[in-house]
Amino acid sequence: MSSTRPKGSSATKSSKSATHDSSDPQTSFALGEGSELAPRTGAEPKSAPAKAAKKAATSPAKKTAPEFSSGSQTPVQFVKGVGPRLASIFQSRGIEIVRDLLYFFPRAYEDRTRVLRVTELQPGVKSTVSLRVLSSRKIPTRGYGKNLFEVRATDDTAVITLKWFYLPRGMDSKFIAGSQFLATGTPKEFRGMLEIIHPEISWGKTADLATTPTSPTGEVDPLHSGRVVPIYTEIEGLASRLLRKILWDALSKYAPFLTEDIPARFVARHQLPRIAEAVLDIHFPKSASDNDQAIQELIDFRTPSHARLIYEEFFKFEFLVLRQRLQMEKENALSLGLQGGRKAVEDLSRLLPFKLTGDQMKAVDEILADLTATHPMNRLVQGDVGSGKTAVAFLCAAAALAEGSQVALMAPTEILAEQHFKNADKLFGGRLPVALLTGRTTNAERTTLLTKLAAGQPLLVIGTHALIEEPVIFKSLALVMIDEQHRFGVEQRRIFRRKGIHHSETTNSIVHPHFLILTATPIPRTLALTAYGDLAVSMIRELPPGRSPIATKVIRGTGRSGALERVRTELGAGRQAYFIYPLVNESEAEGFQSLRSATVEAERLQKEVYPEFKVGLLHGQMKSDEKNEIMAAFKENRLQILVSTTVVEVGVDVPNATVMCVDHAERFGLSQLHQLRGRVGRGIHPSFCFYFTGSNSTEQTQARLEVLEETNDGFEIAEADLRIRGPGEFLGTRQAGGLPFKLADLVRDREWLFRAREDALELLKSDPDLTLADHSPLRNFFEREGKLQGDRLKTS
């Protein structure tokens, strides 16, 4: 097996594995295809994976140890050295069967090929040193209730102290004067001497590394020293040395049973190793013992073996999302735009108070082309801050409305929904039939609107999650639009889509709605191909003419007086300003005590800094009526300063606001800071953005934020944000959790993603259902667990 199982599915898999027999296609395929491994080199344990595979093929499995009858599906309990107690520890980390264990890959590597002298050690640099015990003792400690164990050792160049606060049982008896051992750890200075706290120990002489292929008692164990050693994410209750030994035994016995799921022509095309060889080499690399370049490639996850697993993860993922797009094309949808819809779009575009940019016109054309198809559109429109994506959405809605269908636009907040409603009416002079449905809609208005929707009256209804509640019934919903879709859960989006499934009198069939997603957070290409891989993408990078530039400055520590004076100047000229804080109220929680809060700072700014101007406070804990009142007052310039949390991050449009001040900017991601900056620069006046950081912020933090000083391009900033924070932080943990990559990294491995996508598309075009014999291993994989991934990875 060569792809990781999504989190949360391990229980299902383990129940199947208990009854798995040798007739399973995975096992039989593994025996036929993957029984030979490349010979190992260097100081390795004698157990040979190739011998294990041969024995497995010729010997019946014992009833008490069903490993070979189950192959990589064997419960982890039956791996040598595990047993019931360790099995429960593994299961707590989702490792239930052998395949899970083999795919528990190292998170890093340590070069232990170089053994230093004590005099060569540098404080703070992890190293390996060969030592001889001088003495050992237990020192009583106060408060711990246990003894500190201390060893004094030497290599005849100097003396070093080793200390343990928690010593493994029986280990103290091994430190006999004169005993030879290797210690690996990070030295530090203490009272003029070097010491290492909790080093990792390998027993024996350094010389044994070159001459001893196995590890008899008293000699250095080559799994842990004298080589590049794999470092794993810690598992509580399981020592690193024991984990390596268990993994070696599991690989020796079960690696030959891993299936070659990817069609052979693609593996050969990229000159990648076989899966069993690659998995073994990732855990215990055979080629990086004395070659600096090879060691660095290993540490950087750039070896051919890493490439093999990275490519496979991307290939399987892209096959799923691309096949999902093909499946959607088999569903029915109303063809829109050919019966007067496109003309309605052209007529309405002439009413706009501005000329569409080239990118806007291209996006409109792409959407209208999708709408004419008889299968559902599934498209993402991503535009930088202020690029005019909502105008594009309104124009395309007109195509459906003109042909008698209904359109719905769901926004994440009432503020944004109401703003969209007002803009739709304003932009087209009341020519676009539009309605608003939020929690603030009165009962009378709601009843009237629901009656119209149930009757099939052509309307663009804009609202919040109220649109997906039970009383709302659409008779002819043909186009579903979601703004800032990452703020909604997957289930909310699916409910919204289902509301558009209806019987069409035009086609006399069940039809699905077209689906359009809007986002003002530019999405890097790698994420567009993964987290949003089932969507076609339109990009709006070009900003409308007349947008004023935004001068941006990152200010560290207390040097913010100049920025505050610039705010005063702008306020004196009749303009307005935002002040953004990470907290609503002060917090005593660890790590938050030093953070300013919006509530406290609003009062301070009003009384001490800008008493001549009016300050308002806005945050997510306020009631809807209060928030709407504050926003209305700010838009009408009855408030000159708006103190807020990130509730204003998206969609708030006040052209008269020209200054944005963000406190504790180091607490926010680059894309979020860019969104906040986009709240200014929306009018004719020059605008300013100040990012304040704490005096204790690091140089790395400053360098990260300076990206915002260098560019206003949201797409460049998004790429930088992804590089720095990774997809988990960029997307939000819930959504990024759907990316089932154990080794693949969207930034580091982007070229492999593009290659895998091209190959997956080639396979889909030639054999979408994987019916050919060469593709049966991949089909078997998806039948076993691929669908579970597909269900989790749907973005819509």
Tab-separated table of N, CA and C in Angstrom, residues 183-280:
chain	number	residue	atom	x	y	z
A	183	ALA	N	27.223	9.072	22.952
A	183	ALA	CA	26.154	9.935	23.469
A	183	ALA	C	25.787	10.957	22.402
A	184	THR	N	24.501	11.111	22.152
A	184	THR	CA	24.014	12.112	21.193
A	184	THR	C	23.081	13.069	21.910
A	185	GLY	N	23.354	14.344	21.781
A	185	GLY	CA	22.514	15.344	22.434
A	185	GLY	C	23.035	16.738	22.165
A	186	THR	N	22.401	17.712	22.805
A	186	THR	CA	22.774	19.119	22.613
A	186	THR	C	23.521	19.606	23.848
A	187	PRO	N	24.825	19.844	23.734
A	187	PRO	CA	25.591	20.292	24.901
A	187	PRO	C	25.300	21.737	25.265
A	188	LYS	N	25.478	22.066	26.537
A	188	LYS	CA	25.401	23.440	27.011
A	188	LYS	C	26.416	23.616	28.133
A	189	GLU	N	26.760	24.867	28.404
A	189	GLU	CA	27.729	25.143	29.458
A	189	GLU	C	27.034	25.312	30.800
A	190	PHE	N	27.628	24.713	31.845
A	190	PHE	CA	27.116	24.858	33.193
A	190	PHE	C	28.299	24.883	34.150
A	191	ARG	N	28.456	26.023	34.794
A	191	ARG	CA	29.564	26.210	35.735
A	191	ARG	C	30.917	25.871	35.112
A	192	GLY	N	31.103	26.375	33.905
A	192	GLY	CA	32.391	26.233	33.239
A	192	GLY	C	32.643	24.900	32.582
A	193	MET	N	31.668	23.962	32.639
A	193	MET	CA	31.834	22.653	32.009
A	193	MET	C	30.678	22.384	31.050
A	194	LEU	N	30.959	21.524	30.067
A	194	LEU	CA	29.896	21.123	29.161
A	194	LEU	C	29.071	20.011	29.792
A	195	GLU	N	27.760	20.044	29.528
A	195	GLU	CA	26.882	18.975	29.977
A	195	GLU	C	25.802	18.745	28.930
A	196	ILE	N	25.259	17.540	28.926
A	196	ILE	CA	24.148	17.190	28.039
A	196	ILE	C	23.031	16.612	28.903
A	197	ILE	N	21.838	17.167	28.743
A	197	ILE	CA	20.673	16.686	29.483
A	197	ILE	C	19.945	15.641	28.640
A	198	HIS	N	19.674	14.490	29.232
A	198	HIS	CA	18.933	13.404	28.574
A	198	HIS	C	19.500	13.050	27.200
A	199	PRO	N	20.793	12.712	27.099
A	199	PRO	CA	21.334	12.291	25.800
A	199	PRO	C	20.800	10.919	25.399
A	200	GLU	N	20.890	10.616	24.121
A	200	GLU	CA	20.570	9.268	23.646
A	200	GLU	C	21.859	8.460	23.652
A	201	ILE	N	21.809	7.247	24.181
A	201	ILE	CA	23.003	6.448	24.407
A	201	ILE	C	23.019	5.215	23.513
A	202	SER	N	24.196	4.944	22.906
A	202	SER	CA	24.442	3.678	22.210
A	202	SER	C	25.694	3.073	22.822
A	203	TRP	N	25.632	1.800	23.193
A	203	TRP	CA	26.735	1.182	23.917
A	203	TRP	C	27.741	0.571	22.952
A	204	GLY	N	29.012	0.673	23.282
A	204	GLY	CA	30.077	0.079	22.495
A	204	GLY	C	31.085	1.108	22.038
A	205	LYS	N	32.122	0.654	21.327
A	205	LYS	CA	33.176	1.533	20.858
A	205	LYS	C	32.840	2.081	19.485
A	206	THR	N	33.403	3.254	19.180
A	206	THR	CA	33.204	3.858	17.878
A	206	THR	C	33.728	2.957	16.778
A	207	ALA	N	34.841	2.302	17.019
A	207	ALA	CA	35.450	1.467	15.986
A	207	ALA	C	34.533	0.348	15.535
A	208	ASP	N	33.653	-0.085	16.430
A	208	ASP	CA	32.758	-1.186	16.074
A	208	ASP	C	31.841	-0.841	14.908
A	209	LEU	N	31.615	0.460	14.666
A	209	LEU	CA	30.669	0.866	13.630
A	209	LEU	C	31.104	0.389	12.263
A	210	ALA	N	32.403	0.386	12.012
A	210	ALA	CA	32.892	0.050	10.677
A	210	ALA	C	33.039	-1.451	10.466
A	211	THR	N	33.077	-2.218	11.544
A	211	THR	CA	33.401	-3.636	11.414
A	211	THR	C	32.275	-4.564	11.812
A	212	THR	N	31.243	-4.045	12.491
A	212	THR	CA	30.220	-4.911	13.052
A	212	THR	C	28.882	-4.708	12.342
A	213	PRO	N	28.429	-5.667	11.502
A	213	PRO	CA	27.172	-5.506	10.796
A	213	PRO	C	25.966	-5.713	11.679
A	214	THR	N	26.114	-6.440	12.760
A	214	THR	CA	24.994	-6.654	13.661
A	214	THR	C	25.316	-6.007	14.990
A	215	SER	N	24.473	-6.230	15.995
A	215	SER	CA	24.662	-5.548	17.265
A	215	SER	C	24.669	-6.513	18.432
A	216	PRO	N	25.663	-7.379	18.527
A	216	PRO	CA	25.756	-8.246	19.703
A	216	PRO	C	25.941	-7.407	20.954
A	217	THR	N	25.736	-8.018	22.089
A	217	THR	CA	25.859	-7.307	23.357
A	217	THR	C	27.241	-6.680	23.485
A	218	GLY	N	27.268	-5.419	23.869
A	218	GLY	CA	28.522	-4.733	24.116
A	218	GLY	C	29.048	-3.970	22.928
A	219	GLU	N	28.381	-4.015	21.776
A	219	GLU	CA	28.855	-3.278	20.617
A	219	GLU	C	27.809	-2.245	20.214
A	220	VAL	N	28.251	-1.221	19.501
A	220	VAL	CA	27.355	-0.142	19.093
A	220	VAL	C	26.262	-0.667	18.172
A	221	ASP	N	25.023	-0.331	18.436
A	221	ASP	CA	23.891	-0.717	17.603
A	221	ASP	C	23.834	0.205	16.391
A	222	PRO	N	24.019	-0.322	15.167
A	222	PRO	CA	24.101	0.542	13.985
A	222	PRO	C	22.784	1.191	13.582
A	223	LEU	N	21.673	0.848	14.212
A	223	LEU	CA	20.421	1.546	13.904
A	223	LEU	C	20.417	2.953	14.485
A	224	HIS	N	21.210	3.193	15.492
A	224	HIS	CA	21.102	4.436	16.247
A	224	HIS	C	22.346	5.314	16.181
A	225	SER	N	23.453	4.802	15.650
A	225	SER	CA	24.689	5.568	15.623
A	225	SER	C	25.490	5.217	14.377
A	226	GLY	N	26.422	6.122	14.031
A	226	GLY	CA	27.299	5.879	12.904
A	226	GLY	C	26.615	5.955	11.565
A	227	ARG	N	25.471	6.571	11.492
A	227	ARG	CA	24.699	6.661	10.254
A	227	ARG	C	23.824	7.897	10.324
A	228	VAL	N	23.096	8.169	9.261
A	228	VAL	CA	22.043	9.181	9.317
A	228	VAL	C	20.838	8.512	9.966
A	229	VAL	N	20.410	9.040	11.101
A	229	VAL	CA	19.392	8.393	11.935
A	229	VAL	C	18.044	9.085	11.736
A	230	PRO	N	16.976	8.309	11.524
A	230	PRO	CA	15.644	8.915	11.389
A	230	PRO	C	15.135	9.428	12.737
A	231	ILE	N	14.497	10.586	12.709
A	231	ILE	CA	13.905	11.179	13.904
A	231	ILE	C	12.394	11.239	13.692
A	232	TYR	N	11.649	10.655	14.614
A	232	TYR	CA	10.196	10.550	14.467
A	232	TYR	C	9.478	11.484	15.428
A	233	THR	N	8.260	11.830	15.077
A	233	THR	CA	7.399	12.534	16.017
A	233	THR	C	7.258	11.681	17.272
A	234	GLU	N	7.436	12.306	18.417
A	234	GLU	CA	7.442	11.537	19.658
A	234	GLU	C	6.084	10.894	19.927
A	235	ILE	N	6.136	9.654	20.383
A	235	ILE	CA	4.940	8.940	20.826
A	235	ILE	C	5.112	8.685	22.315
A	236	GLU	N	4.256	9.284	23.117
A	236	GLU	CA	4.392	9.163	24.566
A	236	GLU	C	4.340	7.703	24.994
A	237	GLY	N	5.319	7.314	25.807
A	237	GLY	CA	5.377	5.946	26.290
A	237	GLY	C	6.186	5.013	25.408
A	238	LEU	N	6.810	5.559	24.360
A	238	LEU	CA	7.589	4.737	23.434
A	238	LEU	C	8.906	5.439	23.138
A	239	ALA	N	10.019	4.870	23.591
A	239	ALA	CA	11.336	5.467	23.392
A	239	ALA	C	11.714	5.450	21.919
A	240	SER	N	12.479	6.449	21.500
A	240	SER	CA	12.875	6.570	20.093
A	240	SER	C	13.656	5.351	19.627
A	241	ARG	N	14.569	4.860	20.478
A	241	ARG	CA	15.374	3.700	20.101
A	241	ARG	C	14.495	2.471	19.872
A	242	LEU	N	13.520	2.263	20.734
A	242	LEU	CA	12.627	1.118	20.590
A	242	LEU	C	11.778	1.259	19.329
A	243	LEU	N	11.328	2.480	19.039
A	243	LEU	CA	10.529	2.703	17.839
A	243	LEU	C	11.329	2.363	16.588
A	244	ARG	N	12.603	2.777	16.538
A	244	ARG	CA	13.436	2.451	15.380
A	244	ARG	C	13.592	0.943	15.233
A	245	LYS	N	13.804	0.251	16.350
A	245	LYS	CA	13.971	-1.207	16.288
A	245	LYS	C	12.703	-1.890	15.801
A	246	ILE	N	11.551	-1.451	16.304
A	246	ILE	CA	10.269	-2.024	15.861
A	246	ILE	C	10.070	-1.772	14.371
A	247	LEU	N	10.396	-0.561	13.925
A	247	LEU	CA	10.231	-0.228	12.510
A	247	LEU	C	11.150	-1.071	11.642
A	248	TRP	N	12.398	-1.262	12.088
A	248	TRP	CA	13.309	-2.100	11.294
A	248	TRP	C	12.762	-3.521	11.157
A	249	ASP	N	12.297	-4.091	12.259
A	249	ASP	CA	11.752	-5.448	12.206
A	249	ASP	C	10.519	-5.512	11.309
A	250	ALA	N	9.653	-4.490	11.416
A	250	ALA	CA	8.446	-4.472	10.578
A	250	ALA	C	8.805	-4.338	9.105
A	251	LEU	N	9.757	-3.474	8.790
A	251	LEU	CA	10.170	-3.295	7.399
A	251	LEU	C	10.819	-4.555	6.851
A	252	SER	N	11.644	-5.212	7.671
A	252	SER	CA	12.321	-6.426	7.231
A	252	SER	C	11.318	-7.504	6.821
A	253	LYS	N	10.208	-7.544	7.513
A	253	LYS	CA	9.241	-8.613	7.276
A	253	LYS	C	8.127	-8.225	6.307
A	254	TYR	N	7.699	-6.962	6.366
A	254	TYR	CA	6.479	-6.596	5.645
A	254	TYR	C	6.670	-5.658	4.457
A	255	ALA	N	7.800	-5.012	4.327
A	255	ALA	CA	7.982	-4.095	3.194
A	255	ALA	C	7.716	-4.767	1.851
A	256	PRO	N	8.116	-6.047	1.657
A	256	PRO	CA	7.841	-6.677	0.357
A	256	PRO	C	6.362	-6.805	0.030
A	257	PHE	N	5.501	-6.633	1.009
A	257	PHE	CA	4.070	-6.810	0.782
A	257	PHE	C	3.357	-5.506	0.428
A	258	LEU	N	4.109	-4.414	0.333
A	258	LEU	CA	3.506	-3.154	-0.087
A	258	LEU	C	3.212	-3.202	-1.578
A	259	THR	N	2.042	-2.761	-1.977
A	259	THR	CA	1.635	-2.871	-3.380
A	259	THR	C	2.135	-1.696	-4.203
A	260	GLU	N	2.391	-2.000	-5.482
A	260	GLU	CA	2.719	-0.962	-6.465
A	260	GLU	C	1.403	-0.487	-7.072
A	261	ASP	N	0.817	0.549	-6.477
A	261	ASP	CA	-0.504	1.000	-6.912
A	261	ASP	C	-0.455	1.866	-8.166
A	262	ILE	N	0.599	2.641	-8.327
A	262	ILE	CA	0.703	3.562	-9.465
A	262	ILE	C	1.078	2.785	-10.718
A	263	PRO	N	0.403	3.002	-11.843
A	263	PRO	CA	0.771	2.296	-13.076
A	263	PRO	C	2.259	2.426	-13.375
A	264	ALA	N	2.842	1.308	-13.801
A	264	ALA	CA	4.300	1.234	-13.938
A	264	ALA	C	4.853	2.269	-14.904
A	265	ARG	N	4.093	2.637	-15.935
A	265	ARG	CA	4.637	3.569	-16.932
A	265	ARG	C	4.907	4.943	-16.330
A	266	PHE	N	4.107	5.342	-15.319
A	266	PHE	CA	4.339	6.651	-14.699
A	266	PHE	C	5.554	6.613	-13.769
A	267	VAL	N	5.712	5.505	-13.066
A	267	VAL	CA	6.887	5.358	-12.200
A	267	VAL	C	8.148	5.363	-13.047
A	268	ALA	N	8.113	4.641	-14.175
A	268	ALA	CA	9.279	4.597	-15.057
A	268	ALA	C	9.538	5.950	-15.712
A	269	ARG	N	8.470	6.659	-16.042
A	269	ARG	CA	8.617	7.966	-16.703
A	269	ARG	C	9.469	8.905	-15.872
A	270	HIS	N	9.298	8.858	-14.566
A	270	HIS	CA	10.024	9.775	-13.679
A	270	HIS	C	11.228	9.107	-13.010
A	271	GLN	N	11.541	7.883	-13.448
A	271	GLN	CA	12.718	7.158	-12.951
A	271	GLN	C	12.708	7.068	-11.418
A	272	LEU	N	11.580	6.636	-10.895
A	272	LEU	CA	11.407	6.527	-9.451
A	272	LEU	C	11.605	5.089	-8.996
A	273	PRO	N	12.071	4.884	-7.770
A	273	PRO	CA	12.280	3.516	-7.264
A	273	PRO	C	10.959	2.821	-6.949
A	274	ARG	N	11.018	1.508	-6.741
A	274	ARG	CA	9.841	0.750	-6.371
A	274	ARG	C	9.417	1.133	-4.953
A	275	ILE	N	8.166	0.879	-4.656
A	275	ILE	CA	7.600	1.398	-3.411
A	275	ILE	C	8.244	0.765	-2.183
A	276	ALA	N	8.475	-0.551	-2.195
A	276	ALA	CA	9.051	-1.199	-1.021
A	276	ALA	C	10.453	-0.684	-0.740
A	277	GLU	N	11.236	-0.529	-1.802
A	277	GLU	CA	12.586	0.007	-1.646
A	277	GLU	C	12.545	1.434	-1.119
A	278	ALA	N	11.616	2.229	-1.639
A	278	ALA	CA	11.533	3.635	-1.236
A	278	ALA	C	11.152	3.778	0.236
A	279	VAL	N	10.156	3.002	0.680
A	279	VAL	CA	9.715	3.097	2.074
A	279	VAL	C	10.848	2.699	3.019
A	280	LEU	N	11.541	1.597	2.685
A	280	LEU	CA	12.654	1.151	3.521
A	280	LEU	C	13.760	2.203	3.558
